[in-house]
Amino acid sequence: MADAPALPTPAPIKFRGSLALAARQFPRNRAATIGFVILLLICLATAFAPWVAPYDPIQIKLSMKLKPPSFEHPMGTDHFGRDVFSRMLWGGRTSLAVGLLVVGFAFTFGVPLGLASGYFGGKVDNMLMRLVDAFLTFPPLLLAVALVGLLGPDIKNVMLALGLVQAPILARMIRGSALAVREDVYVTAARALGASPLRIVLSHMLRNMVSPIVVQLTAVFAAAVVSEASLSFLGFGTQPPEPSWGRDMSEARRFLGDAPWMFLAPTSVIAICVLSINFMGDGLRDALDPRAWRTRRSVKADA
Amino acid sequence: MWSYLGRRLIQVPLVLLVVSLMTFAITRATPGDPVTIMLGMQTSPEAAKAMREEFNLDRSLPEQYGLWIAKVLTGDLGRSMRLNDRVTTLIAERLPISLQLASAGMLFALLVSIPLGVIAALRRNSWIDYLCTGYTVLGFAVPNFGLALILIYVFSIRLDWLPITGIGSSEAEAGGFWKHYSPFIIPAIALGSLQTAMLTRLLRSSMIDVLSQDYMRTARAKGLLPANIVIIHALKNAMIPFVTMAAVQFGYMIGVQVTIEYIFAVPGMGSAVLNAVINRDFPVIQGFTLVIAVFFLVMNILADMMYALLDPRIRY
């Protein structure tokens, strides 16, 4: 992970080797590769929305309102005559940015908490886990609704709320894998050699937890994208006229019969995103776990 | 097992204490004054002061929390600041509706996932297995409110088969069986789609697991009827993780209903919290979140218990 290059031991070279091996494994999973490519395309298209989007997403043009998909408007136009495709691209910026920031938030708080809890055990573990329990006792979406609703509908608050909801879930999972890894022989060996707890956790345990952590982070990303859309749908996220996947679906409710493309476009975009993320997560899990690697020999044996 | 249940139950008050602190903290640590929202900006200072006193908002935070908890312990969740109803009355009105909707969603999930999961496991790599995989993959990806809109468009607007509103309305409740239950169909399918995907996938993999066990071969060697083998020997064992997952998910559904209740104008728990949050109705937010948290907690403990009861190998 991020700490690897700073270590003076020869281990980093080996580690880069295993990462390179993992990178070679990943393309062998076709669904994961397709998911990765689609997600990359969506990310690039939304990131470069000002150049890619054919129209201004908030420019009202009533003469063009509720037009079905056509060559000029590939996803049709909405009730203000705005191009739905351009709105999807611009809206994706918020959704994906929130997703990434929530992943960052959950990682910065969830991983250290989970590691501390799993490594030290005892009182620390008990205290931290009761706190996590309390968070997990609330259905995640409801907690996010309460937090965002009370903090005020704003995209920064959406991010904060979703981060607060996701971090405990991640912490609980990290604790589980830390507990399992802690009992491994190489950890005992490192301790016997006099390694400090920090070093055991960071350079021995964490490295063997890369696969579950990365997979869980993809799950957090998918959950964050959907939750952001849910909150915006309920009116707590992006405010009009700014484009947003969830918010636009909420607006589309009034034109269900006349303009089905207005809700189909954001629904499909969200579904495609989540689908790609999930496939990518599956691929990463296999690629980062040497036991699941597909070699030429094993592929032949399967066939 | 009983000692495990005892230990779990001892922890419940502790978790509830933290939960109650959290619901309290969420309402107090956030901006927005309920009194100004309820009475409006132009209210007289006397009226505002009276309201503050009535709801103890003039006291210090620890005092407010103490007074609230003392009341909660006697079963009194206070009064709504906006509707002037008791919070317990509001919950008694809305919880049954939410439970009905969640049950309908779970019923749909069970009706689809059990046959689909079993057949997919029995006929691996057949078209029905691929259908099952495709269905689960989509179930995870399409958000429930998106699916709700698709279903409304197809079954209500285009085909005009099903109504979309009417859950909890007096008109529907006075009507016959169809009038009463038909408004549940679309919301239940939308609500249960994620659970259907989860449960189908779980049942398929646990069935495949069970089918490869030695006792399955023994059962076949004894010449038992194939249906007998699948239902009594395989399904019964494969259902153990399935049932626990279903219990946990049922508790979860009460909480994720917010979007569904919002679309279909269902007067349930989720929409009540939504409105209370917008109006800064502190007693309602605190009471409802507490009840939902307790429900969630109970379902989780129940799931653990069921696991132990169904699988005699498990000892806590």
Coordinates of C-alpha atoms in Angstrom, one line a residue:
Chain A
M1 CA 0.0 0.0 0.0
A2 CA 1.0 3.6 0.4
D3 CA 3.6 3.0 3.0
A4 CA 5.6 0.4 1.0
P5 CA 8.2 2.6 -0.7
A6 CA 9.3 4.3 2.6
L7 CA 10.5 1.0 4.1
P8 CA 14.3 0.4 4.0
T9 CA 13.9 -3.4 3.8
P10 CA 14.2 -5.3 0.6
A11 CA 10.6 -6.3 0.9
P12 CA 9.2 -3.4 -1.2
I13 CA 10.9 -4.8 -4.3
K14 CA 9.2 -8.1 -3.8
F15 CA 5.9 -6.4 -3.1
R16 CA 6.0 -4.4 -6.3
G17 CA 6.6 -7.8 -7.9
S18 CA 3.4 -9.2 -6.4
L19 CA 1.5 -6.1 -7.4
A20 CA 2.8 -6.5 -10.9
L21 CA 1.7 -10.1 -10.8
A22 CA -1.8 -9.0 -9.6
A23 CA -1.9 -6.5 -12.4
R24 CA -1.2 -9.2 -14.9
Q25 CA -3.9 -11.4 -13.3
F26 CA -6.7 -8.7 -13.5
P27 CA -7.2 -8.7 -17.4
R28 CA -7.7 -12.4 -17.4
N29 CA -11.1 -11.8 -15.8
R30 CA -13.2 -10.6 -18.7
A31 CA -16.1 -9.2 -16.7
A32 CA -13.8 -7.3 -14.4
T33 CA -11.8 -5.8 -17.3
I34 CA -15.0 -4.7 -19.1
G35 CA -16.2 -3.2 -15.8
F36 CA -13.0 -1.4 -15.4
V37 CA -13.0 0.0 -18.9
I38 CA -16.6 1.2 -18.7
L39 CA -16.0 2.8 -15.3
L40 CA -12.9 4.5 -16.7
L41 CA -14.8 5.8 -19.7
I42 CA -17.6 7.2 -17.4
C43 CA -15.0 8.8 -15.1
L44 CA -13.2 10.4 -18.1
A45 CA -16.4 11.5 -19.8
T46 CA -17.7 13.2 -16.6
A47 CA -14.3 14.6 -15.6
F48 CA -14.1 16.3 -19.1
A49 CA -17.8 17.1 -19.2
P50 CA -17.2 20.8 -20.1
W51 CA -15.6 19.5 -23.3
V52 CA -17.5 16.3 -23.9
A53 CA -21.1 17.5 -23.1
P54 CA -22.8 18.7 -26.3
Y55 CA -25.0 21.3 -24.5
D56 CA -25.1 23.5 -21.5
P57 CA -26.8 21.4 -18.7
I58 CA -28.7 24.2 -17.2
Q59 CA -29.6 26.3 -20.3
I60 CA -33.4 26.4 -20.5
K61 CA -34.9 26.1 -24.0
L62 CA -38.6 25.6 -23.7
S63 CA -39.1 25.1 -27.5
M64 CA -37.2 21.9 -27.1
K65 CA -38.9 20.5 -24.0
L66 CA -39.7 16.8 -23.5
K67 CA -38.2 15.7 -26.9
P68 CA -37.6 11.9 -27.2
P69 CA -34.1 10.7 -27.8
S70 CA -32.8 11.7 -31.3
F71 CA -29.6 12.2 -33.1
E72 CA -29.1 15.7 -31.6
H73 CA -30.2 14.6 -28.1
P74 CA -29.1 11.0 -27.6
M75 CA -31.0 10.8 -24.3
G76 CA -33.8 13.2 -25.1
T77 CA -34.6 16.5 -23.4
D78 CA -36.2 17.3 -20.1
H79 CA -39.2 19.5 -19.2
F80 CA -37.0 22.6 -19.6
G81 CA -35.7 21.5 -22.9
R82 CA -32.3 20.7 -21.4
D83 CA -30.2 17.9 -22.9
V84 CA -30.5 14.9 -20.7
F85 CA -27.1 13.4 -21.9
S86 CA -25.3 16.6 -20.9
R87 CA -27.0 16.6 -17.6
M88 CA -25.9 13.0 -17.0
L89 CA -22.3 13.9 -17.7
W90 CA -22.3 16.9 -15.4
G91 CA -24.3 15.1 -12.7
G92 CA -21.8 12.3 -12.8
R93 CA -19.1 14.7 -11.6
T94 CA -20.9 15.1 -8.3
S95 CA -21.9 11.5 -7.9
L96 CA -18.4 10.1 -8.6
A97 CA -16.6 12.8 -6.7
V98 CA -18.8 12.1 -3.7
G99 CA -18.2 8.4 -4.1
L100 CA -14.4 8.9 -4.2
L101 CA -14.4 11.3 -1.2
V102 CA -16.5 8.9 0.8
V103 CA -14.1 6.1 0.0
G104 CA -11.3 8.4 1.2
F105 CA -13.1 9.3 4.4
A106 CA -14.0 5.7 5.2
F107 CA -10.5 4.7 4.5
T108 CA -8.9 7.3 6.7
F109 CA -11.1 6.6 9.7
G110 CA -12.2 3.0 9.2
V111 CA -8.9 1.4 8.5
P112 CA -6.9 2.8 11.6
L113 CA -9.9 2.2 13.9
G114 CA -10.4 -1.4 12.6
L115 CA -6.7 -2.1 12.8
A116 CA -6.4 -0.7 16.4
S117 CA -9.4 -2.7 17.5
G118 CA -8.3 -5.9 15.9
Y119 CA -4.6 -5.7 16.9
F120 CA -4.9 -4.6 20.5
G121 CA -8.1 -6.4 21.4
G122 CA -9.3 -6.2 25.0
K123 CA -10.6 -2.9 26.3
V124 CA -9.8 -0.8 23.2
D125 CA -11.6 -3.3 21.0
N126 CA -14.6 -3.5 23.3
M127 CA -15.0 0.3 23.4
L128 CA -14.5 0.9 19.7
M129 CA -16.8 -1.9 18.7
R130 CA -19.6 -0.8 21.0
L131 CA -19.4 2.6 19.2
V132 CA -19.4 0.9 15.9
D133 CA -22.4 -1.2 17.0
A134 CA -24.3 2.0 17.8
F135 CA -23.6 3.3 14.3
L136 CA -24.6 0.0 12.7
T137 CA -27.8 -0.2 14.7
F138 CA -29.2 2.6 12.4
P139 CA -30.2 1.6 9.0
P140 CA -27.5 3.4 6.9
L141 CA -29.8 5.4 4.6
L142 CA -32.0 6.6 7.5
L143 CA -28.9 7.8 9.4
A144 CA -27.7 9.6 6.3
V145 CA -31.1 11.2 5.8
A146 CA -31.2 12.4 9.4
L147 CA -27.6 13.8 9.3
V148 CA -28.0 15.5 6.0
G149 CA -31.5 16.7 6.7
L150 CA -30.4 18.3 10.0
L151 CA -27.1 19.7 8.7
G152 CA -28.8 21.2 5.7
P153 CA -29.1 20.0 2.1
D154 CA -25.6 20.5 0.7
I155 CA -23.3 18.2 -1.1
K156 CA -20.5 18.6 1.5
N157 CA -22.9 17.4 4.2
V158 CA -24.0 14.5 2.0
M159 CA -20.3 13.5 1.8
L160 CA -19.8 13.8 5.5
A161 CA -22.9 11.9 6.3
L162 CA -22.1 9.0 3.9
G163 CA -18.6 8.9 5.2
L164 CA -19.8 8.7 8.8
V165 CA -22.2 5.9 7.8
Q166 CA -19.6 3.9 5.8
A167 CA -16.5 4.3 8.1
P168 CA -17.9 2.0 10.9
I169 CA -18.9 -0.7 8.3
L170 CA -15.4 -0.7 7.0
A171 CA -13.9 -0.6 10.5
R172 CA -15.9 -3.7 11.5
M173 CA -14.7 -5.6 8.5
I174 CA -11.0 -4.5 8.9
R175 CA -11.2 -5.6 12.5
G176 CA -12.4 -9.0 11.4
S177 CA -9.5 -9.5 9.0
A178 CA -7.0 -8.1 11.5
L179 CA -8.2 -10.6 14.1
A180 CA -7.7 -13.4 11.6
V181 CA -4.3 -12.2 10.4
R182 CA -3.0 -11.4 13.9
E183 CA -2.9 -15.1 14.7
D184 CA -0.8 -16.0 11.6
V185 CA 2.7 -17.4 12.2
Y186 CA 4.6 -14.6 10.5
V187 CA 3.1 -12.1 12.9
T188 CA 4.3 -14.1 15.8
A189 CA 7.7 -14.4 14.1
A190 CA 7.9 -10.6 13.6
R191 CA 7.0 -10.1 17.2
A192 CA 9.6 -12.5 18.3
L193 CA 12.2 -10.6 16.3
G194 CA 11.3 -7.6 18.3
A195 CA 9.3 -5.6 15.7
S196 CA 7.3 -2.7 17.1
P197 CA 3.4 -3.0 17.0
L198 CA 3.3 -0.2 14.5
R199 CA 5.6 -2.1 12.2
I200 CA 3.8 -5.4 12.6
V201 CA 0.5 -3.7 11.8
L202 CA 1.7 -1.6 8.9
S203 CA 4.2 -3.8 7.1
H204 CA 3.1 -7.3 8.0
M205 CA -0.6 -7.4 8.8
L206 CA -1.8 -4.6 6.5
R207 CA -0.1 -6.1 3.5
N208 CA -1.9 -9.4 3.9
M209 CA -5.2 -7.6 4.2
V210 CA -4.9 -5.7 0.9
S211 CA -7.4 -7.9 -0.9
P212 CA -10.3 -7.6 1.5
I213 CA -9.7 -3.9 2.0
V214 CA -9.7 -3.1 -1.7
V215 CA -12.8 -5.2 -2.3
Q216 CA -14.6 -3.5 0.6
L217 CA -13.6 -0.1 -0.7
T218 CA -15.2 -0.9 -4.1
A219 CA -18.3 -1.8 -2.2
V220 CA -18.1 1.5 -0.3
F221 CA -17.8 3.3 -3.6
A222 CA -20.8 1.6 -5.1
A223 CA -22.9 2.2 -1.9
A224 CA -21.8 5.8 -1.8
V225 CA -22.9 6.4 -5.4
V226 CA -26.3 4.9 -4.8
S227 CA -26.8 6.6 -1.4
E228 CA -25.9 10.0 -2.9
A229 CA -28.5 9.4 -5.6
S230 CA -31.0 8.4 -3.0
L231 CA -30.4 11.5 -0.9
S232 CA -30.5 13.8 -4.0
F233 CA -33.7 12.0 -5.0
L234 CA -35.2 12.8 -1.6
G235 CA -34.2 16.4 -2.1
F236 CA -31.2 16.5 0.3
G237 CA -28.3 16.5 -2.1
T238 CA -27.5 18.7 -5.1
Q239 CA -30.0 21.6 -5.4
P240 CA -31.7 22.5 -8.7
P241 CA -30.9 23.6 -11.3
E242 CA -27.6 21.9 -10.9
P243 CA -27.7 18.5 -12.7
S244 CA -27.6 15.4 -10.5
W245 CA -28.5 11.7 -11.2
G246 CA -30.8 11.3 -8.2
R247 CA -32.4 14.8 -8.3
D248 CA -33.2 14.4 -12.0
M249 CA -35.0 11.1 -11.3
S250 CA -37.1 12.9 -8.8
E251 CA -38.0 15.6 -11.3
A252 CA -38.7 12.9 -13.9
R253 CA -41.5 11.5 -11.7
R254 CA -43.8 14.3 -12.9
F255 CA -43.3 13.3 -16.5
L256 CA -43.3 9.5 -16.2
G257 CA -45.8 8.9 -18.9
D258 CA -44.7 11.6 -21.3
A259 CA -41.0 11.3 -21.1
P260 CA -39.8 7.9 -19.8
W261 CA -36.3 8.7 -21.0
M262 CA -36.0 11.2 -18.2
F263 CA -36.0 8.5 -15.5
L264 CA -34.5 5.8 -17.6
A265 CA -31.3 7.7 -18.4
P266 CA -30.2 8.3 -14.7
T267 CA -31.4 4.8 -13.6
S268 CA -29.4 3.1 -16.3
V269 CA -26.3 5.3 -15.7
I270 CA -26.4 4.5 -11.9
A271 CA -27.0 0.8 -12.7
I272 CA -24.1 0.6 -15.2
C273 CA -21.8 2.4 -12.7
V274 CA -22.7 0.0 -9.8
L275 CA -22.4 -3.0 -12.1
S276 CA -19.0 -2.0 -13.4
I277 CA -17.8 -1.3 -9.8
N278 CA -19.0 -4.7 -8.6
F279 CA -17.4 -6.6 -11.5
M280 CA -14.2 -4.7 -10.9
G281 CA -14.3 -5.5 -7.2
D282 CA -14.7 -9.2 -8.0
G283 CA -11.8 -9.1 -10.4
L284 CA -9.6 -7.2 -7.8
R285 CA -10.4 -9.8 -5.1
D286 CA -9.2 -12.6 -7.4
A287 CA -6.2 -10.6 -8.7
L288 CA -5.0 -9.6 -5.2
D289 CA -5.4 -13.1 -3.8
P290 CA -2.6 -15.3 -5.1
R291 CA -4.6 -18.5 -4.2
A292 CA -7.2 -17.5 -6.7
W293 CA -4.8 -16.8 -9.5
R294 CA -5.5 -18.3 -12.8
T295 CA -2.4 -19.7 -14.4
R296 CA -2.3 -21.1 -17.9
R297 CA -2.1 -24.5 -16.4
S298 CA -5.2 -24.1 -14.2
V299 CA -7.2 -22.5 -17.0
K300 CA -6.4 -25.6 -19.2
A301 CA -7.4 -27.9 -16.3
D302 CA -10.7 -26.2 -16.0
A303 CA -11.4 -26.5 -19.7
Chain B
M1 CA -26.8 -20.8 23.7
W2 CA -28.8 -19.4 26.6
S3 CA -25.7 -17.9 28.1
Y4 CA -24.9 -16.4 24.8
L5 CA -28.3 -14.9 24.6
G6 CA -27.8 -13.6 28.1
R7 CA -24.5 -12.0 27.1
R8 CA -26.1 -10.5 24.0
L9 CA -29.1 -9.1 26.0
I10 CA -26.8 -7.6 28.7
Q11 CA -25.1 -5.7 25.9
V12 CA -28.4 -4.4 24.6
P13 CA -28.9 -1.6 27.2
L14 CA -25.3 -0.5 26.6
V15 CA -25.8 -0.2 22.8
L16 CA -29.1 1.5 23.4
L17 CA -27.5 4.0 25.6
V18 CA -25.0 4.9 22.9
V19 CA -27.8 4.9 20.4
S20 CA -29.9 7.2 22.4
L21 CA -26.9 9.5 23.0
M22 CA -26.4 9.5 19.2
T23 CA -30.0 10.4 18.3
F24 CA -29.9 13.1 20.9
A25 CA -26.5 14.4 19.7
I26 CA -27.6 14.4 16.0
T27 CA -30.5 16.7 16.7
R28 CA -28.7 19.1 19.0
A29 CA -25.3 19.3 17.3
T30 CA -26.9 20.4 14.0
P31 CA -28.0 23.9 13.0
G32 CA -31.6 24.9 12.8
D33 CA -33.9 26.0 15.6
P34 CA -37.1 24.0 15.8
V35 CA -39.0 26.8 17.5
T36 CA -38.3 29.3 14.7
I37 CA -39.3 26.7 12.2
M38 CA -42.5 25.8 14.0
L39 CA -43.7 29.3 14.8
G40 CA -42.1 31.2 12.0
M41 CA -39.8 34.2 12.1
Q42 CA -42.5 36.8 13.1
T43 CA -43.5 35.0 16.3
S44 CA -43.7 36.9 19.6
P45 CA -40.8 36.3 22.0
E46 CA -43.3 35.1 24.6
A47 CA -44.7 32.4 22.4
A48 CA -41.2 31.2 21.5
K49 CA -40.3 31.2 25.1
A50 CA -43.4 29.2 26.1
M51 CA -42.6 26.6 23.5
R52 CA -39.0 26.4 24.6
E53 CA -40.2 25.8 28.1
E54 CA -42.8 23.3 27.1
F55 CA -40.2 21.1 25.3
N56 CA -37.4 21.8 27.8
L57 CA -35.3 23.5 25.1
D58 CA -34.4 26.3 27.6
R59 CA -32.4 23.9 29.7
S60 CA -28.8 22.8 29.4
L61 CA -28.1 19.8 27.1
P62 CA -27.3 17.3 29.8
E63 CA -30.6 18.2 31.6
Q64 CA -32.5 17.9 28.3
Y65 CA -31.0 14.4 27.7
G66 CA -31.6 13.3 31.3
L67 CA -35.3 14.4 31.1
W68 CA -35.8 12.7 27.8
I69 CA -34.2 9.4 28.9
A70 CA -36.1 9.4 32.2
K71 CA -39.3 9.7 30.2
V72 CA -38.3 7.1 27.6
L73 CA -37.7 4.6 30.5
T74 CA -41.3 5.0 31.5
G75 CA -42.4 4.4 27.9
D76 CA -43.1 8.0 27.1
L77 CA -41.4 9.3 24.0
G78 CA -42.8 12.9 24.4
R79 CA -45.0 14.9 22.1
S80 CA -44.4 16.0 18.5
M81 CA -43.7 19.7 18.3
R82 CA -45.6 20.1 15.1
L83 CA -48.6 17.8 15.3
N84 CA -49.0 18.0 19.1
D85 CA -49.6 14.2 19.1
R86 CA -47.8 11.8 21.3
V87 CA -44.8 10.3 19.6
T88 CA -46.0 6.8 20.8
T89 CA -49.4 7.4 19.1
L90 CA -47.6 8.4 15.8
I91 CA -45.5 5.2 16.0
A92 CA -48.6 3.1 16.7
E93 CA -50.1 4.5 13.5
R94 CA -47.1 4.2 11.3
L95 CA -45.2 1.2 12.4
P96 CA -47.9 -1.3 11.2
I97 CA -47.9 0.3 7.7
S98 CA -44.1 0.0 7.5
L99 CA -44.2 -3.5 8.8
Q100 CA -46.8 -4.5 6.2
L101 CA -44.8 -3.0 3.4
A102 CA -41.6 -4.7 4.6
S103 CA -43.4 -8.0 4.9
A104 CA -44.8 -7.6 1.4
G105 CA -41.3 -6.9 0.1
M106 CA -39.8 -9.9 2.0
L107 CA -42.7 -12.1 0.7
F108 CA -41.8 -11.2 -2.8
A109 CA -38.1 -11.8 -2.1
L110 CA -38.9 -15.3 -0.7
L111 CA -41.3 -16.2 -3.5
V112 CA -38.7 -15.4 -6.1
S113 CA -35.4 -16.4 -4.5
I114 CA -36.3 -19.8 -3.1
P115 CA -37.4 -21.4 -6.5
L116 CA -34.8 -19.5 -8.5
G117 CA -31.9 -20.3 -6.1
V118 CA -32.8 -24.0 -5.9
I119 CA -33.3 -24.5 -9.6
A120 CA -30.1 -22.5 -10.5
A121 CA -28.1 -24.7 -8.1
L122 CA -29.6 -27.9 -9.5
R123 CA -29.1 -26.9 -13.1
R124 CA -25.7 -25.3 -13.0
N125 CA -24.6 -23.5 -16.1
S126 CA -28.0 -23.9 -17.7
W127 CA -30.0 -21.0 -19.1
I128 CA -31.9 -20.7 -15.9
D129 CA -28.6 -20.5 -13.9
Y130 CA -27.5 -17.6 -16.2
L131 CA -30.9 -16.0 -15.8
C132 CA -30.5 -16.3 -12.0
T133 CA -27.0 -14.7 -12.2
G134 CA -28.1 -12.0 -14.4
Y135 CA -31.1 -11.3 -12.2
T136 CA -28.9 -11.1 -9.0
V137 CA -26.4 -8.9 -10.7
L138 CA -29.1 -6.4 -11.8
G139 CA -30.8 -6.6 -8.5
F140 CA -27.6 -5.3 -6.8
A141 CA -27.1 -2.6 -9.4
V142 CA -30.5 -1.0 -10.0
P143 CA -31.4 1.4 -7.1
N144 CA -34.8 0.6 -5.6
F145 CA -36.3 4.0 -6.5
G146 CA -35.2 3.6 -10.1
L147 CA -36.8 0.2 -10.3
A148 CA -39.9 1.7 -8.7
L149 CA -40.2 4.3 -11.4
I150 CA -39.7 1.6 -14.1
L151 CA -42.5 -0.5 -12.6
I152 CA -44.8 2.4 -12.3
Y153 CA -44.2 3.3 -15.9
V154 CA -44.8 -0.3 -17.1
F155 CA -47.6 -1.6 -14.9
S156 CA -49.4 1.5 -13.9
I157 CA -49.1 4.0 -16.7
R158 CA -48.7 1.8 -19.8
L159 CA -50.6 -1.3 -18.8
D160 CA -52.8 0.3 -16.2
W161 CA -52.9 -2.9 -14.2
L162 CA -51.9 -1.8 -10.7
P163 CA -52.5 1.3 -8.6
I164 CA -49.6 3.2 -7.2
T165 CA -51.1 5.0 -4.3
G166 CA -53.5 4.0 -1.6
I167 CA -51.3 2.2 1.1
G168 CA -52.8 3.2 4.4
S169 CA -55.6 5.3 2.9
S170 CA -59.0 4.8 4.5
E171 CA -60.5 4.2 1.1
A172 CA -58.3 1.3 0.3
E173 CA -58.8 -0.2 3.8
A174 CA -62.5 0.0 3.4
G175 CA -62.4 -1.8 0.1
G176 CA -62.1 -5.5 -0.7
F177 CA -59.1 -7.7 -0.8
W178 CA -57.8 -6.4 -4.1
K179 CA -58.4 -2.8 -3.3
H180 CA -56.6 -3.2 0.0
Y181 CA -53.5 -5.2 -1.1
S182 CA -53.0 -4.2 -4.8
P183 CA -51.3 -0.9 -3.9
F184 CA -48.6 -2.9 -2.1
I185 CA -47.5 -4.9 -5.2
I186 CA -45.3 -2.3 -7.0
P187 CA -43.7 -0.9 -3.9
A188 CA -43.0 -4.3 -2.5
I189 CA -41.3 -5.5 -5.6
A190 CA -39.1 -2.4 -5.7
L191 CA -38.3 -2.6 -2.0
G192 CA -37.6 -6.3 -2.1
S193 CA -35.4 -6.3 -5.3
L194 CA -32.1 -6.0 -3.5
Q195 CA -33.0 -8.7 -0.9
T196 CA -34.2 -11.0 -3.7
A197 CA -30.8 -10.7 -5.4
M198 CA -29.0 -11.3 -2.1
L199 CA -31.1 -14.2 -1.0
T200 CA -31.1 -15.9 -4.4
R201 CA -27.3 -15.7 -4.6
L202 CA -27.0 -17.0 -1.1
L203 CA -29.4 -19.9 -1.5
R204 CA -27.8 -20.9 -4.8
S205 CA -24.3 -21.1 -3.3
S206 CA -25.4 -22.8 -0.1
M207 CA -27.4 -25.3 -2.2
I208 CA -24.4 -26.1 -4.3
D209 CA -22.4 -26.5 -1.2
V210 CA -24.9 -28.9 0.4
L211 CA -25.5 -30.9 -2.8
S212 CA -21.8 -31.9 -2.9
Q213 CA -21.9 -33.3 0.6
D214 CA -21.5 -37.0 1.2
Y215 CA -25.0 -37.5 2.7
M216 CA -26.5 -36.4 -0.6
R217 CA -24.8 -39.3 -2.3
T218 CA -26.0 -41.6 0.4
A219 CA -29.6 -40.3 0.0
R220 CA -29.4 -41.0 -3.8
A221 CA -27.9 -44.4 -3.2
K222 CA -30.7 -45.3 -0.9
G223 CA -33.0 -44.7 -3.9
L224 CA -35.0 -41.8 -2.4
L225 CA -37.2 -39.7 -4.6
P226 CA -35.3 -36.8 -6.2
A227 CA -37.8 -34.3 -5.0
N228 CA -37.5 -35.8 -1.5
I229 CA -33.7 -35.5 -1.7
V230 CA -33.8 -31.9 -2.8
I231 CA -36.5 -30.6 -0.4
I232 CA -35.9 -32.6 2.7
H233 CA -32.2 -33.3 2.6
A234 CA -30.7 -30.4 0.7
L235 CA -33.0 -27.5 1.0
K236 CA -33.5 -27.9 4.8
N237 CA -29.8 -27.6 5.4
A238 CA -29.2 -24.9 2.8
M239 CA -32.0 -22.8 4.4
I240 CA -30.0 -22.2 7.6
P241 CA -27.9 -19.3 6.4
F242 CA -30.8 -18.2 4.2
V243 CA -33.2 -17.8 7.1
T244 CA -30.8 -15.8 9.2
M245 CA -30.0 -13.5 6.3
A246 CA -33.7 -13.0 5.7
A247 CA -34.2 -12.0 9.3
V248 CA -31.4 -9.4 9.3
Q249 CA -32.6 -8.1 5.9
F250 CA -36.2 -7.7 7.2
G251 CA -34.9 -5.4 10.0
Y252 CA -32.9 -3.5 7.4
M253 CA -35.9 -3.0 5.1
I254 CA -37.8 -1.0 7.6
G255 CA -34.9 1.5 7.4
V256 CA -34.4 1.6 3.6
Q257 CA -38.0 2.2 3.0
V258 CA -37.6 6.0 3.0
T259 CA -37.3 6.4 -0.8
I260 CA -40.1 3.9 -1.5
E261 CA -42.4 5.6 1.0
Y262 CA -41.5 8.9 -0.5
I263 CA -42.4 7.8 -4.1
F264 CA -45.6 6.1 -3.2
A265 CA -46.7 8.6 -0.5
V266 CA -46.9 5.8 2.1
P267 CA -47.6 7.1 5.6
G268 CA -44.9 4.9 7.2
M269 CA -41.9 5.3 9.5
G270 CA -39.5 6.5 6.9
S271 CA -41.6 9.3 5.6
A272 CA -42.3 10.4 9.2
V273 CA -38.6 10.7 9.9
L274 CA -38.2 12.5 6.6
N275 CA -40.8 15.1 7.6
A276 CA -39.6 15.4 11.1
V277 CA -36.0 16.0 9.9
I278 CA -37.2 18.8 7.6
N279 CA -39.3 20.4 10.4
R280 CA -36.7 19.8 13.1
D281 CA -39.3 18.0 15.1
F282 CA -36.8 16.8 17.7
P283 CA -39.0 14.4 19.8
V284 CA -40.3 12.7 16.7
I285 CA -36.8 12.2 15.2
Q286 CA -35.4 10.9 18.5
G287 CA -38.4 8.6 19.2
F288 CA -38.6 7.1 15.7
T289 CA -34.9 6.5 15.2
L290 CA -34.8 4.9 18.7
V291 CA -37.6 2.6 17.8
I292 CA -36.2 1.7 14.4
A293 CA -32.8 1.0 16.0
V294 CA -34.4 -1.3 18.6
F295 CA -36.2 -3.1 15.9
F296 CA -33.0 -3.6 13.9
L297 CA -31.2 -4.8 17.0
V298 CA -33.9 -7.3 17.9
M299 CA -34.0 -8.7 14.4
N300 CA -30.2 -9.2 14.5
I301 CA -30.3 -11.0 17.9
L302 CA -33.2 -13.1 16.6
A303 CA -31.2 -14.0 13.5
D304 CA -28.3 -15.2 15.7
M305 CA -30.7 -17.2 17.8
M306 CA -32.3 -18.8 14.8
Y307 CA -28.9 -19.8 13.5
A308 CA -28.2 -21.7 16.7
L309 CA -31.6 -23.3 16.8
L310 CA -31.6 -24.5 13.2
D311 CA -28.0 -25.7 13.2
P312 CA -27.3 -28.0 16.2
R313 CA -23.6 -27.9 15.4
I314 CA -23.4 -24.3 16.4
R315 CA -22.7 -23.6 20.0
Y316 CA -22.1 -20.1 21.3

